[in-house]
Amino acid sequence: MTEMTALDTLLPGPLSLAGHRLGTPQQAGALTMVPVSGPARPGFVPPRTGLKLSRVTGYGRLELRNGAPAGVAIVPLHIGYVQDAAQNHALCRSALLGPGQKLLFEDACCVQQTQGGYLTGRDQWFFVLPGELRARALQLRGVHGYAKLWDDIADLNHRCGLPRRGHLEQILSRKRPVLTQFQSRLEPQPGQVGALFLVAGRFAGLELCPDPRYFAEMWPALACFAYGVAAWRTEPGPVPAAPYDAGTLAELRAALDRDRTDRLTGIAARIATAALDEPADVQEEERYLDLRLSTVTSPHLAGQIVTDGGRAVYASLFAR
Amino acid sequence: MDTPTLLTHLQTHDTALTLPRGGTLRWDDADLHRAAHAAGPEHYALLALAPGALPWQRARVLLQTLAASQAGLDDPTRGTLARLARVLTLALPPAHVITVLLALRRLRANHKHTTRTVLRFVLEHPDADALIAARRPALLDCFEHALGKTAARGCARRIDDGDTGSDYLRRRLLRFLAAPAAAPARVQALYAPAPAAGAAPGAAPALPDRPALALDTAREHPATVTATNRGDIAATLVHLYRGGPAADLHAALGRQLDAAARAFPRFAGTVALVLDASASMRGYGEREWAVLSQAAALRMLLSQVCDRLEVVEVGGDERAPRGATDLAAGVLDALGTGPDLVAVVSDGYENRFPGDLARVTATLPRAGVTTPVVFCHALFSAADDLALRRPDPSLPQRGFWHQDDFTALLPWMFAHCDAGSPWLDTALHARLDVLDRRAADLTTAIAA
């Protein structure tokens, strides 16, 4: 993996990731991030600057707008919006929006059980649902009912040692100071278009974006919330520093190199054994010109992908 | 005890000296101070002037210095200790000094240098009149301890009789003073009758609590820390990084660096700086460039102060911070330059891989490497949460976020290496010279 590993050898057959490669992993606590580099696909609008929440027409009904004059907006899978004094909402699915288009998501879910008020277009910051909720949220795409995720949120809160309530902001806001540090604890590489995440040594997800700018705008939401929550829950305690068996500086450098090679080999092995290439069901959900948005489901993997002529443009796949 | 440990103790161990009525002096770290004094009285005493040393620790140094005999010390050293004692008695809160002087009495320390310092404090402090008014019994005890009760009362009697310069007065009292003209009136005040029992109680005069001499430079405390209110150099760098007018900013940067470097003597050694230039050092949003600019300011200052500075950048570079943080390899590269000191400057987010720095530094002793390694924590503000930002808790570490922090950071860094010892003494001697001149100005003002 130090010499970059081709990604298409590791992932499901229907998803062509030719041209994408893995870089050198980074670790922060329980979270490992393997950078993905690859070709930048032109013609896509980044989510923070291009995609806007235009209004909420009712609980569980949220409208997004592609405000860019050109370029397709791929709505990131499981994106959610937070505002003070309004019901925070999250989406259960991705979508494709042409320039200037609006789309009303009638299958959105409220993630703040007892907070009244509707989100408005101002002061938005977005998150991605924590990995623990994503399989359920994906399962609930197309299902109307703003309260549909509250029980799962309450269970997650309980597992986090927080009151068992359908309030995701208990994690997102109250734990924000520690979660947002993942944005700095891990550091994207120049030109990075995606990342593969492991939590506590186990594959947790693969995120692929059309271009580096799109990925950079997704980075905080992915690192801090989609994967950071699970990593925070399993943050390892301090470990005493064991000296290497080295009698000179040269031997020390060699010992460090060997140790790192071993660790990289271990990470590569854990990715290889994550059963990512097992047969998957790919169900097309939407089209926009040559773009196809599909839901991928396999025994240990789920998520959505956007392809262009069979090549992956966007992917958000997570362990289930 | 090594200098960095002592320095850290002086800057962190914040408990008061106390003298319970009728009890023994409570001095919890007396052994440490005695040992440090025995190892080198001048070096020990000068450390009290290090920026950031706590008032009660400075008081302990004053106490130890005045309590100890100076037998065997050469004249220059005695001179330095005398000047230092004089400076400390003016630069500490008067209540601290009075505690020290009463402790000397309790310890029965009555060396000549003790006598001189006590008398000059009691009779020549710029606020002596107010001090006597507020703490007359205590100061009278100090005065009589310094001279001996018989001599003290003999002097007082003669002064009461109008004597201002007899041989007796000169030999017993005036020869210890720098401004003897003011002494008679204050001795009379010390021996003024106490208010009669049953007299109407008046409000006790308040003891002046502000030192007569400012020892540490007052520093900037912005209510809200921003990217550009953390010192001049970092502010200019932030504007440069943001694409401001390069010619004007570079000219200003040169002036600001020269001014900052003038405060430090030349370091006759080599520092290898492991400079974290990874993506997180750049930061984001309103804090973008804030941390990196201060780290760069430190790098620039060290390049002016050190005879040789080797910089090992980790991740990207100052102008284009990017990528991961590999501090372990950075330290190994830095050690390869043969430095006197390795200083790691980082926000503390080690991700390639966490724990590697700690394992490498833990191995250094068995690899035969004795070069000290210190960790300079690059912060956004003093309130940063460092719980997840200590890549190697075993390393000596100190944070910095403002240019003013360099005043204490550089002595702390250099103190860890052999080449730093003479640097530290030079820096502290220069500081003593400045403070001594200001103390002399105060005395001159009294004499006038």
PDB file of N, CA and C in Angstrom, chain A residues 1 5 67 81 87 93 98 125 128 135 158 164 171 195 209 214 217 222 238 243 249 269 274 281-282 284 290 299:
ATOM      1  N   MET A   1       0.814  -1.215   0.000  1.00  0.00           N
ATOM      2  CA  MET A   1       0.000   0.000   0.000  1.00  0.00           C
ATOM      3  C   MET A   1       0.850   1.269   0.000  1.00  0.00           C
ATOM      4  N   THR A   5      -2.013   1.150  -4.114  1.00  0.00           N
ATOM      5  CA  THR A   5      -2.668  -0.082  -4.532  1.00  0.00           C
ATOM      6  C   THR A   5      -3.859   0.255  -5.404  1.00  0.00           C
ATOM      7  N   GLY A  67     -27.953  25.315  -6.884  1.00  0.00           N
ATOM      8  CA  GLY A  67     -27.913  26.741  -7.178  1.00  0.00           C
ATOM      9  C   GLY A  67     -26.842  27.133  -8.172  1.00  0.00           C
ATOM     10  N   TYR A  81     -28.912  18.358   7.702  1.00  0.00           N
ATOM     11  CA  TYR A  81     -28.672  19.772   7.971  1.00  0.00           C
ATOM     12  C   TYR A  81     -29.032  20.110   9.411  1.00  0.00           C
ATOM     13  N   GLN A  87     -36.051  21.853  13.434  1.00  0.00           N
ATOM     14  CA  GLN A  87     -35.892  20.401  13.382  1.00  0.00           C
ATOM     15  C   GLN A  87     -34.744  20.082  12.428  1.00  0.00           C
ATOM     16  N   ARG A  93     -31.345   9.012   1.122  1.00  0.00           N
ATOM     17  CA  ARG A  93     -30.854   8.591  -0.196  1.00  0.00           C
ATOM     18  C   ARG A  93     -30.123   9.725  -0.880  1.00  0.00           C
ATOM     19  N   GLY A  98     -29.894  18.673 -11.779  1.00  0.00           N
ATOM     20  CA  GLY A  98     -29.276  19.486 -12.823  1.00  0.00           C
ATOM     21  C   GLY A  98     -29.156  20.922 -12.365  1.00  0.00           C
ATOM     22  N   TRP A 125     -25.177  24.148   8.126  1.00  0.00           N
ATOM     23  CA  TRP A 125     -24.004  23.278   8.053  1.00  0.00           C
ATOM     24  C   TRP A 125     -24.505  21.849   7.993  1.00  0.00           C
ATOM     25  N   VAL A 128     -23.128  14.065   7.779  1.00  0.00           N
ATOM     26  CA  VAL A 128     -23.554  12.802   7.187  1.00  0.00           C
ATOM     27  C   VAL A 128     -23.904  11.889   8.349  1.00  0.00           C
ATOM     28  N   ALA A 135     -27.236   2.043   7.434  1.00  0.00           N
ATOM     29  CA  ALA A 135     -27.908   0.889   6.814  1.00  0.00           C
ATOM     30  C   ALA A 135     -29.418   1.008   6.991  1.00  0.00           C
ATOM     31  N   HIS A 158     -27.991   5.751  23.384  1.00  0.00           N
ATOM     32  CA  HIS A 158     -27.813   4.899  24.568  1.00  0.00           C
ATOM     33  C   HIS A 158     -26.438   4.224  24.526  1.00  0.00           C
ATOM     34  N   ARG A 164     -31.455   8.055  26.174  1.00  0.00           N
ATOM     35  CA  ARG A 164     -32.060   7.321  25.052  1.00  0.00           C
ATOM     36  C   ARG A 164     -33.200   8.169  24.470  1.00  0.00           C
ATOM     37  N   ILE A 171     -25.348  13.898  19.999  1.00  0.00           N
ATOM     38  CA  ILE A 171     -24.002  13.514  19.555  1.00  0.00           C
ATOM     39  C   ILE A 171     -23.383  14.637  18.721  1.00  0.00           C
ATOM     40  N   ALA A 195     -11.838   8.253   0.072  1.00  0.00           N
ATOM     41  CA  ALA A 195     -11.141   7.655   1.214  1.00  0.00           C
ATOM     42  C   ALA A 195     -11.810   6.345   1.574  1.00  0.00           C
ATOM     43  N   CYS A 209     -15.601  10.661  -4.539  1.00  0.00           N
ATOM     44  CA  CYS A 209     -16.231  11.887  -5.008  1.00  0.00           C
ATOM     45  C   CYS A 209     -15.763  12.185  -6.438  1.00  0.00           C
ATOM     46  N   TYR A 214     -14.968  18.539  -4.445  1.00  0.00           N
ATOM     47  CA  TYR A 214     -16.160  17.886  -3.876  1.00  0.00           C
ATOM     48  C   TYR A 214     -15.756  17.125  -2.615  1.00  0.00           C
ATOM     49  N   GLU A 217     -15.016  19.343   0.361  1.00  0.00           N
ATOM     50  CA  GLU A 217     -16.215  19.873   1.021  1.00  0.00           C
ATOM     51  C   GLU A 217     -16.945  18.801   1.809  1.00  0.00           C
ATOM     52  N   LEU A 222     -17.704  13.699   6.668  1.00  0.00           N
ATOM     53  CA  LEU A 222     -17.344  12.273   6.652  1.00  0.00           C
ATOM     54  C   LEU A 222     -16.456  11.919   7.849  1.00  0.00           C
ATOM     55  N   PRO A 238      -4.355   5.605  26.144  1.00  0.00           N
ATOM     56  CA  PRO A 238      -2.920   5.739  25.881  1.00  0.00           C
ATOM     57  C   PRO A 238      -2.199   4.407  26.084  1.00  0.00           C
ATOM     58  N   PRO A 243      10.038   0.725  23.418  1.00  0.00           N
ATOM     59  CA  PRO A 243      11.194   1.052  22.564  1.00  0.00           C
ATOM     60  C   PRO A 243      11.437  -0.040  21.525  1.00  0.00           C
ATOM     61  N   LEU A 249      21.224   4.816  15.546  1.00  0.00           N
ATOM     62  CA  LEU A 249      20.189   5.602  14.866  1.00  0.00           C
ATOM     63  C   LEU A 249      19.753   4.912  13.576  1.00  0.00           C
ATOM     64  N   ALA A 269      -4.298  -6.189   4.474  1.00  0.00           N
ATOM     65  CA  ALA A 269      -4.897  -7.516   4.660  1.00  0.00           C
ATOM     66  C   ALA A 269      -6.319  -7.382   5.201  1.00  0.00           C
ATOM     67  N   ALA A 274     -12.201  -7.933   3.897  1.00  0.00           N
ATOM     68  CA  ALA A 274     -13.476  -7.315   4.276  1.00  0.00           C
ATOM     69  C   ALA A 274     -14.621  -7.765   3.383  1.00  0.00           C
ATOM     70  N   ASP A 281     -26.009  -6.800  -5.148  1.00  0.00           N
ATOM     71  CA  ASP A 281     -27.205  -6.433  -5.904  1.00  0.00           C
ATOM     72  C   ASP A 281     -27.117  -4.944  -6.204  1.00  0.00           C
ATOM     73  N   VAL A 282     -27.222  -4.604  -7.469  1.00  0.00           N
ATOM     74  CA  VAL A 282     -27.134  -3.192  -7.865  1.00  0.00           C
ATOM     75  C   VAL A 282     -28.468  -2.795  -8.478  1.00  0.00           C
ATOM     76  N   GLU A 284     -30.775   0.198  -9.983  1.00  0.00           N
ATOM     77  CA  GLU A 284     -30.764   1.588 -10.463  1.00  0.00           C
ATOM     78  C   GLU A 284     -31.939   2.343  -9.873  1.00  0.00           C
ATOM     79  N   ASP A 290     -26.235  10.685 -18.900  1.00  0.00           N
ATOM     80  CA  ASP A 290     -25.544   9.397 -18.862  1.00  0.00           C
ATOM     81  C   ASP A 290     -25.260   8.903 -17.443  1.00  0.00           C
ATOM     82  N   PRO A 299     -23.987  -8.787   1.122  1.00  0.00           N
ATOM     83  CA  PRO A 299     -24.135  -9.257   2.512  1.00  0.00           C
ATOM     84  C   PRO A 299     -23.434  -8.365   3.536  1.00  0.00           C
TER      85      PRO A 299
END
